[in-house]
Short mmCIF file of N, CA and C in Angstrom, two decimals:
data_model
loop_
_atom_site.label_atom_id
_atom_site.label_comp_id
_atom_site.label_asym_id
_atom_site.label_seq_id
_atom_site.Cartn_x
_atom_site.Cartn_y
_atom_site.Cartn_z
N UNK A 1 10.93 27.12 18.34
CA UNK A 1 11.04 25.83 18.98
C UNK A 1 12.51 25.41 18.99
N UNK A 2 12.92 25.13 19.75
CA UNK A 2 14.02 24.72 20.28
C UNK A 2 14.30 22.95 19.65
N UNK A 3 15.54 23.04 18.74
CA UNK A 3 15.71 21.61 18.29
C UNK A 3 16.48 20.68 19.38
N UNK A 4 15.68 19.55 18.98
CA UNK A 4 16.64 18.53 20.15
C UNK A 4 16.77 17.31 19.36
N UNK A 5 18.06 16.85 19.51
CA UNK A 5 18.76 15.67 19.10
C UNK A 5 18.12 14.43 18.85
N UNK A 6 17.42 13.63 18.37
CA UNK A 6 17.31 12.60 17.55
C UNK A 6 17.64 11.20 17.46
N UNK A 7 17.76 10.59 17.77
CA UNK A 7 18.44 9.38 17.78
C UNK A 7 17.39 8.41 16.70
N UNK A 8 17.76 7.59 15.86
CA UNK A 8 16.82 7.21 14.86
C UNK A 8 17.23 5.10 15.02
N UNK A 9 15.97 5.01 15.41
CA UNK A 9 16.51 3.41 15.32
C UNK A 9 15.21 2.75 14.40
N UNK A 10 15.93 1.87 14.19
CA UNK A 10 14.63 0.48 13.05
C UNK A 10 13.43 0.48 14.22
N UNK A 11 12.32 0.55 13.62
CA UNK A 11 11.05 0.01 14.15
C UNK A 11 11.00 -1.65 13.87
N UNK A 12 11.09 -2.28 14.79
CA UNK A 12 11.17 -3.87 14.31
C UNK A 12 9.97 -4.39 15.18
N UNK A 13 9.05 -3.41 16.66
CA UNK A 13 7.89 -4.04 17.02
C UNK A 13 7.15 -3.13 17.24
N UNK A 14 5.96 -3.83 17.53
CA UNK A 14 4.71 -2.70 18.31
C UNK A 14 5.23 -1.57 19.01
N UNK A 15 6.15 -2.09 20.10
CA UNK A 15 6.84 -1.62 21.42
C UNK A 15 7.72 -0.17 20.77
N UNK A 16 8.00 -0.72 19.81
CA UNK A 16 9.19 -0.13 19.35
C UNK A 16 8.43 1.20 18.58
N UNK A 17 7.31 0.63 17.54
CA UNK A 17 6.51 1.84 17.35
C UNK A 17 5.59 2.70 18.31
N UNK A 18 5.56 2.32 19.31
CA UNK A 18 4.72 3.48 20.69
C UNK A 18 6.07 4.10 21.41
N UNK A 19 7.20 3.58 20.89
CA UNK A 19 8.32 4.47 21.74
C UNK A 19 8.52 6.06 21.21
N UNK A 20 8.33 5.39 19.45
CA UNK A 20 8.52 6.16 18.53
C UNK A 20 7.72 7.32 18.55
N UNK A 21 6.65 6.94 18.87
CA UNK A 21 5.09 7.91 18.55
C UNK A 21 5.56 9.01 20.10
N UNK A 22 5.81 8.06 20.98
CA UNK A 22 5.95 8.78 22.82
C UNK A 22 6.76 9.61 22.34
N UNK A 23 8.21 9.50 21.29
CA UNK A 23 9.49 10.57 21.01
C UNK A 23 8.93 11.51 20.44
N UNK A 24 8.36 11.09 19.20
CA UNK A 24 7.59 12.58 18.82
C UNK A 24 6.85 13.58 19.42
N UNK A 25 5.85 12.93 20.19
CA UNK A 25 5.09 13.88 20.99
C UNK A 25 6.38 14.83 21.84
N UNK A 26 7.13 13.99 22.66
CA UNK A 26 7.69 14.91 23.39
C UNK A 26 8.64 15.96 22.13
N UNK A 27 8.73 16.00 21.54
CA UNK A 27 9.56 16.49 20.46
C UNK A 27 8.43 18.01 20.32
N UNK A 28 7.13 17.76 20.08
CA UNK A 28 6.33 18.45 19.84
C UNK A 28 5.08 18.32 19.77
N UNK A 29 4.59 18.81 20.94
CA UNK A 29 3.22 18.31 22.11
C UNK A 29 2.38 18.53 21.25
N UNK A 30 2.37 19.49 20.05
CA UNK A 30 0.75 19.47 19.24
C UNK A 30 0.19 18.44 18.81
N UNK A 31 1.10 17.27 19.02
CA UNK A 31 0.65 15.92 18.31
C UNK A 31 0.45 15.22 19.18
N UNK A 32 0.60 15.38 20.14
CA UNK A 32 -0.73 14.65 21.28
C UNK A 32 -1.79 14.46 20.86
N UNK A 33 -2.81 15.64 20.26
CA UNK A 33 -4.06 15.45 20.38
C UNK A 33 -4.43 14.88 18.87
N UNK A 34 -3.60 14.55 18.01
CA UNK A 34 -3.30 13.87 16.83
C UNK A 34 -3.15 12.09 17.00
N UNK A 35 -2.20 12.17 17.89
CA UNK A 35 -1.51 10.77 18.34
C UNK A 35 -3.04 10.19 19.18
N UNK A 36 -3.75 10.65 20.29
CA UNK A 36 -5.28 10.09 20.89
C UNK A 36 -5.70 9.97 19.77
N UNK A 37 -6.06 10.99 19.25
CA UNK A 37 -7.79 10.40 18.14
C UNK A 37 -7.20 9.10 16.83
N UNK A 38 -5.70 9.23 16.72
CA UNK A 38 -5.58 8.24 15.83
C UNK A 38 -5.64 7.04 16.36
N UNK A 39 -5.60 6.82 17.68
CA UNK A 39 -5.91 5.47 18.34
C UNK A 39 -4.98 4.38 17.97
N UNK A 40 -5.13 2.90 18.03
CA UNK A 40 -3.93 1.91 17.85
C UNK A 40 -3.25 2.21 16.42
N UNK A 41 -2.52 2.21 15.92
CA UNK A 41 -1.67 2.09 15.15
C UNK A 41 -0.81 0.67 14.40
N UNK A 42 -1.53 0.20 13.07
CA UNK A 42 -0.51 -0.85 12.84
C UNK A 42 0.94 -0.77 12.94
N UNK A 43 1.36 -1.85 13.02
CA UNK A 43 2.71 -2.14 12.36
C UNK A 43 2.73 -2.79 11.29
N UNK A 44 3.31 -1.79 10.08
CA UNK A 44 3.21 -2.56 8.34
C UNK A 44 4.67 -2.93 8.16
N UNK A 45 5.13 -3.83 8.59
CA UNK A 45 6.37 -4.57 7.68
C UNK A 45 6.03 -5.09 6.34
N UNK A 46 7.49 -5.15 5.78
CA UNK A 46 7.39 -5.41 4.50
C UNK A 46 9.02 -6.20 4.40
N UNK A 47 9.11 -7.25 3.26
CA UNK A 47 10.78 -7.26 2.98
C UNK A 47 11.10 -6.24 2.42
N UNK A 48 12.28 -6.12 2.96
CA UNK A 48 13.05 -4.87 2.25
C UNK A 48 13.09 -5.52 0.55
N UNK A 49 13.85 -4.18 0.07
CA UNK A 49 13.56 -4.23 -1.18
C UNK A 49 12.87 -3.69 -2.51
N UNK A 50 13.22 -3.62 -3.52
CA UNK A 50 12.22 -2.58 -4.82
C UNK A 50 10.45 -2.93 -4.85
N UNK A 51 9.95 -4.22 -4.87
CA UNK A 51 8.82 -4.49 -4.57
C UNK A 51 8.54 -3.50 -3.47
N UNK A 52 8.99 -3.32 -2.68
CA UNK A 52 8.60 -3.07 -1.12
C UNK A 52 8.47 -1.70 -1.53
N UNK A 53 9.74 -0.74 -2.16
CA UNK A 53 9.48 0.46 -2.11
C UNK A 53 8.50 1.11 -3.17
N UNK A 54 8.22 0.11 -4.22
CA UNK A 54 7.13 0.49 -5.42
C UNK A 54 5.84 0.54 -4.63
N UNK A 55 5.73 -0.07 -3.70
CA UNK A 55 4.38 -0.46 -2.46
C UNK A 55 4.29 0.85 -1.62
N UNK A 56 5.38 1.61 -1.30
CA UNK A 56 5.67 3.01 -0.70
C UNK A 56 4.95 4.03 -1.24
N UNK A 57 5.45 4.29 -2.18
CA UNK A 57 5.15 5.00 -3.42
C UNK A 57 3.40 4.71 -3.70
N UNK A 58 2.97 3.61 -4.05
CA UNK A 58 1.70 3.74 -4.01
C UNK A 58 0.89 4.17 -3.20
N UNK A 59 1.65 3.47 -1.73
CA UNK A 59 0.49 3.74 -0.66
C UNK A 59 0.64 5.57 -0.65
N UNK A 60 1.44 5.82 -0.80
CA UNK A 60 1.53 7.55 -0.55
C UNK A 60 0.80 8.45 -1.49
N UNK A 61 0.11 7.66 -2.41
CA UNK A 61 -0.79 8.22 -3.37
C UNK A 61 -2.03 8.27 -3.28
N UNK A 62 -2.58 6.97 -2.73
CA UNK A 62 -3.77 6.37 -2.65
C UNK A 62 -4.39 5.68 -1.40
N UNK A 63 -5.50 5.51 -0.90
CA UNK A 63 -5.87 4.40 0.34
C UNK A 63 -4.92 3.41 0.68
N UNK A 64 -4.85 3.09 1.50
CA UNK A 64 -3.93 2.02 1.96
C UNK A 64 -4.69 0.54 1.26
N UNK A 65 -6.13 0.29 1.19
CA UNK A 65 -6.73 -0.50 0.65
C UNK A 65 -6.59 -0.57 -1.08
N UNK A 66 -6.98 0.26 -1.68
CA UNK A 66 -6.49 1.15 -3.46
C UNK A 66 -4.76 -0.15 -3.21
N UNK A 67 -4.30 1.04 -3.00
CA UNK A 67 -3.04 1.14 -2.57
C UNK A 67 -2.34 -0.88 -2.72
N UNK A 68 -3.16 -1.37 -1.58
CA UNK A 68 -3.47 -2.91 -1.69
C UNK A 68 -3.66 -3.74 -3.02
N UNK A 69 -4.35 -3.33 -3.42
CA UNK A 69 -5.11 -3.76 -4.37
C UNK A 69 -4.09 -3.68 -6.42
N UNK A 70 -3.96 -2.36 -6.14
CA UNK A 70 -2.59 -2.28 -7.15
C UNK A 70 -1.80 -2.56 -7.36
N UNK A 71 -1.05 -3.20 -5.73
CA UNK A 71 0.17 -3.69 -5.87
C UNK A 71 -0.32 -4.95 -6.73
N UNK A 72 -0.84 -5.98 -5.42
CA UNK A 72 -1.49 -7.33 -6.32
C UNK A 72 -1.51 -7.34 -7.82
N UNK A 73 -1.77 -6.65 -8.57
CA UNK A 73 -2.35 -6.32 -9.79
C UNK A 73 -0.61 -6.40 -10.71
N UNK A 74 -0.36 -4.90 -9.75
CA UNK A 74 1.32 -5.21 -10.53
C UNK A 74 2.21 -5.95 -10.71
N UNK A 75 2.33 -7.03 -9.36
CA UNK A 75 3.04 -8.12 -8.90
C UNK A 75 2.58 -9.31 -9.83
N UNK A 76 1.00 -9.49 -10.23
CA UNK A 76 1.06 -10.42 -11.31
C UNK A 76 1.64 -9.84 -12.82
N UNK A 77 1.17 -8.41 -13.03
CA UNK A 77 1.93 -8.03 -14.53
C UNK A 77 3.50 -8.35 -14.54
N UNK A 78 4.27 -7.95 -13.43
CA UNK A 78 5.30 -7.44 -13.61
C UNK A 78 6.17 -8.69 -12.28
N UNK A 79 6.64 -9.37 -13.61
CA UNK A 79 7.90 -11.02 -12.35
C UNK A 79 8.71 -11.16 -13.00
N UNK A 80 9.54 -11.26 -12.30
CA UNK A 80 9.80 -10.38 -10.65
C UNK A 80 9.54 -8.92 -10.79
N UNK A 81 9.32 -8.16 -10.10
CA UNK A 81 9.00 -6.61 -9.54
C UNK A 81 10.55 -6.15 -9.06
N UNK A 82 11.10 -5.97 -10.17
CA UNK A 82 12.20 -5.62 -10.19
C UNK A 82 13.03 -4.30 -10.72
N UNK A 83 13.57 -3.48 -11.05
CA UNK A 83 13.55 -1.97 -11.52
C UNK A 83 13.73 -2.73 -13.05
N UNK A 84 14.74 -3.53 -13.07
CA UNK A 84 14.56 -3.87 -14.85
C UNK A 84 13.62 -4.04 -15.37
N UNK A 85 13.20 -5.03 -14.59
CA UNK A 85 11.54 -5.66 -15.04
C UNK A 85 10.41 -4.50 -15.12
N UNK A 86 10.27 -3.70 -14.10
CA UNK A 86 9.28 -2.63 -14.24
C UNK A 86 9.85 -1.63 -15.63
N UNK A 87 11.12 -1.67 -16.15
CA UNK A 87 11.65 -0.26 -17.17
C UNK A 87 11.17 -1.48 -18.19
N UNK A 88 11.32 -2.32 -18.24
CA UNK A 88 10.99 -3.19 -19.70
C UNK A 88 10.09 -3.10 -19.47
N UNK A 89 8.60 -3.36 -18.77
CA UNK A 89 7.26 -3.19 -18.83
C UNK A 89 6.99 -2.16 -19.43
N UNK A 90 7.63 -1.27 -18.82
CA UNK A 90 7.35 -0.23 -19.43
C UNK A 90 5.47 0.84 -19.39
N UNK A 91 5.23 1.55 -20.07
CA UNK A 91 4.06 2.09 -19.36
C UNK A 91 2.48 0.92 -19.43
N UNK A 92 3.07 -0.04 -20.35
CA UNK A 92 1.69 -0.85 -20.88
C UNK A 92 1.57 -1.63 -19.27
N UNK A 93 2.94 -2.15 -19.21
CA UNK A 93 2.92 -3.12 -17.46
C UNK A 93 2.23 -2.52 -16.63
N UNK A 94 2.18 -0.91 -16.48
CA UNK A 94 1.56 -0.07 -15.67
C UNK A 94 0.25 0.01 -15.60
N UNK A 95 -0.04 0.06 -16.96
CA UNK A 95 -1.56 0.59 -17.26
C UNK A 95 -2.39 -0.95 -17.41
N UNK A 96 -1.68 -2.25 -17.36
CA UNK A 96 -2.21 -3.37 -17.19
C UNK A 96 -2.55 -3.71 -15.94
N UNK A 97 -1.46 -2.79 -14.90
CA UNK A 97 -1.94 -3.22 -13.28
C UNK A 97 -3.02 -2.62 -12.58
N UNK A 98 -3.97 -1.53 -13.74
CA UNK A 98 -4.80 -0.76 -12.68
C UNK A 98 -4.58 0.65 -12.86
N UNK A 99 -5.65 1.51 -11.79
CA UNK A 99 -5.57 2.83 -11.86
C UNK A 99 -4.22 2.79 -11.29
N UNK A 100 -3.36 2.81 -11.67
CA UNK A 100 -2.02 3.19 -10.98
C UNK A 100 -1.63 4.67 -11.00
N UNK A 101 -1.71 5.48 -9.80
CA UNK A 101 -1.54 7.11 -9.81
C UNK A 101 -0.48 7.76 -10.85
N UNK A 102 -0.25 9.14 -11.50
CA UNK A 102 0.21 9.06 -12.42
C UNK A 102 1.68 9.56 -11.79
N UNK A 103 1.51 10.01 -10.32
CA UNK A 103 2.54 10.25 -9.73
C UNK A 103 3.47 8.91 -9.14
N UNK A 104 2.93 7.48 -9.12
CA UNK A 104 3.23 7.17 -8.64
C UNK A 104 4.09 6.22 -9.32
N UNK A 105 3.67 5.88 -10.89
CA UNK A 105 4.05 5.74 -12.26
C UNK A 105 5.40 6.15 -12.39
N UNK A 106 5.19 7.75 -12.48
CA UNK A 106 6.16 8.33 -12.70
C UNK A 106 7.32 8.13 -11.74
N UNK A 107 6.85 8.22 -10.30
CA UNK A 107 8.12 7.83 -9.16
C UNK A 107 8.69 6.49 -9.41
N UNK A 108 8.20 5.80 -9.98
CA UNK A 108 8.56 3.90 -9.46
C UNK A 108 9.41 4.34 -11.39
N UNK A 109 8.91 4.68 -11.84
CA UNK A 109 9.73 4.89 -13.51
C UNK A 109 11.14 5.56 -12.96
N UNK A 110 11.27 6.60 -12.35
CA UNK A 110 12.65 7.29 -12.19
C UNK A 110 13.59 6.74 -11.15
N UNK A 111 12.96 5.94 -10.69
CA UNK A 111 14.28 5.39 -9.14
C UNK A 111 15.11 4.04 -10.22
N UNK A 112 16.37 4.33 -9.67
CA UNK A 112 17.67 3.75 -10.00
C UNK A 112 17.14 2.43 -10.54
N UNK A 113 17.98 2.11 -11.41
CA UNK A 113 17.76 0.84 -12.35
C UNK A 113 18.59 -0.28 -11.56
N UNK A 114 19.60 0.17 -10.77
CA UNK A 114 20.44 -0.70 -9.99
C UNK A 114 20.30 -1.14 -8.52
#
């Protein structure tokens, strides 16, 4: 397959995510028939930010609902949801918020303290 150039911009709407999905396909048509059966597609914003990316990390472990549900859980253990705040919690903050994945524990434990 022949590589072609890229251009990468912020998804900031709907519009903006069906441009995205249209680039890929043409990038590589097998995902056509991927892109139909998945049908509408949200748009999940979030504020930027460590909350936001501890929410990454989960959802990539678990249901998007799970996933939901843990954060909530952590966000009351752990205020602010902050990298300090989560390293002082430490594993009890973790294991107070829920099945929290052990991969996902471990990812939100190793990203930068700063």
């Amino acid at each position: 397959m022949r590589r072609q150039s890229v251009t990468m911009n912020r998804i900031e709407t709907h519009a903006h995510l069906m441009e995205a999905l249209d680039a890929l396909v043409r990038l590589d048509g097998r995902l056509k028939p991927v892109r139909e059966r998945a049908g509408q597609i949200p748009l999940r914003r979030a504020e930027p930010g460590f909350a936001s990316l501890v929410s990454i990390i989960i959802s990539q472990q678990v249901s998007r609902a799970s996933a939901e549900a843990i954060e909530r859980r952590l966000v009351q253990a752990i205020r602010p949801l902050t990298p300090r705040a989560l390293l002082a919690g430490g594993e009890t903050a973790l294991i107070a918020a829920g099945p929290v994945p052990r991969q996902a524990a471990h990812g939100s434990r190793t990203l930068p303290s700063d």
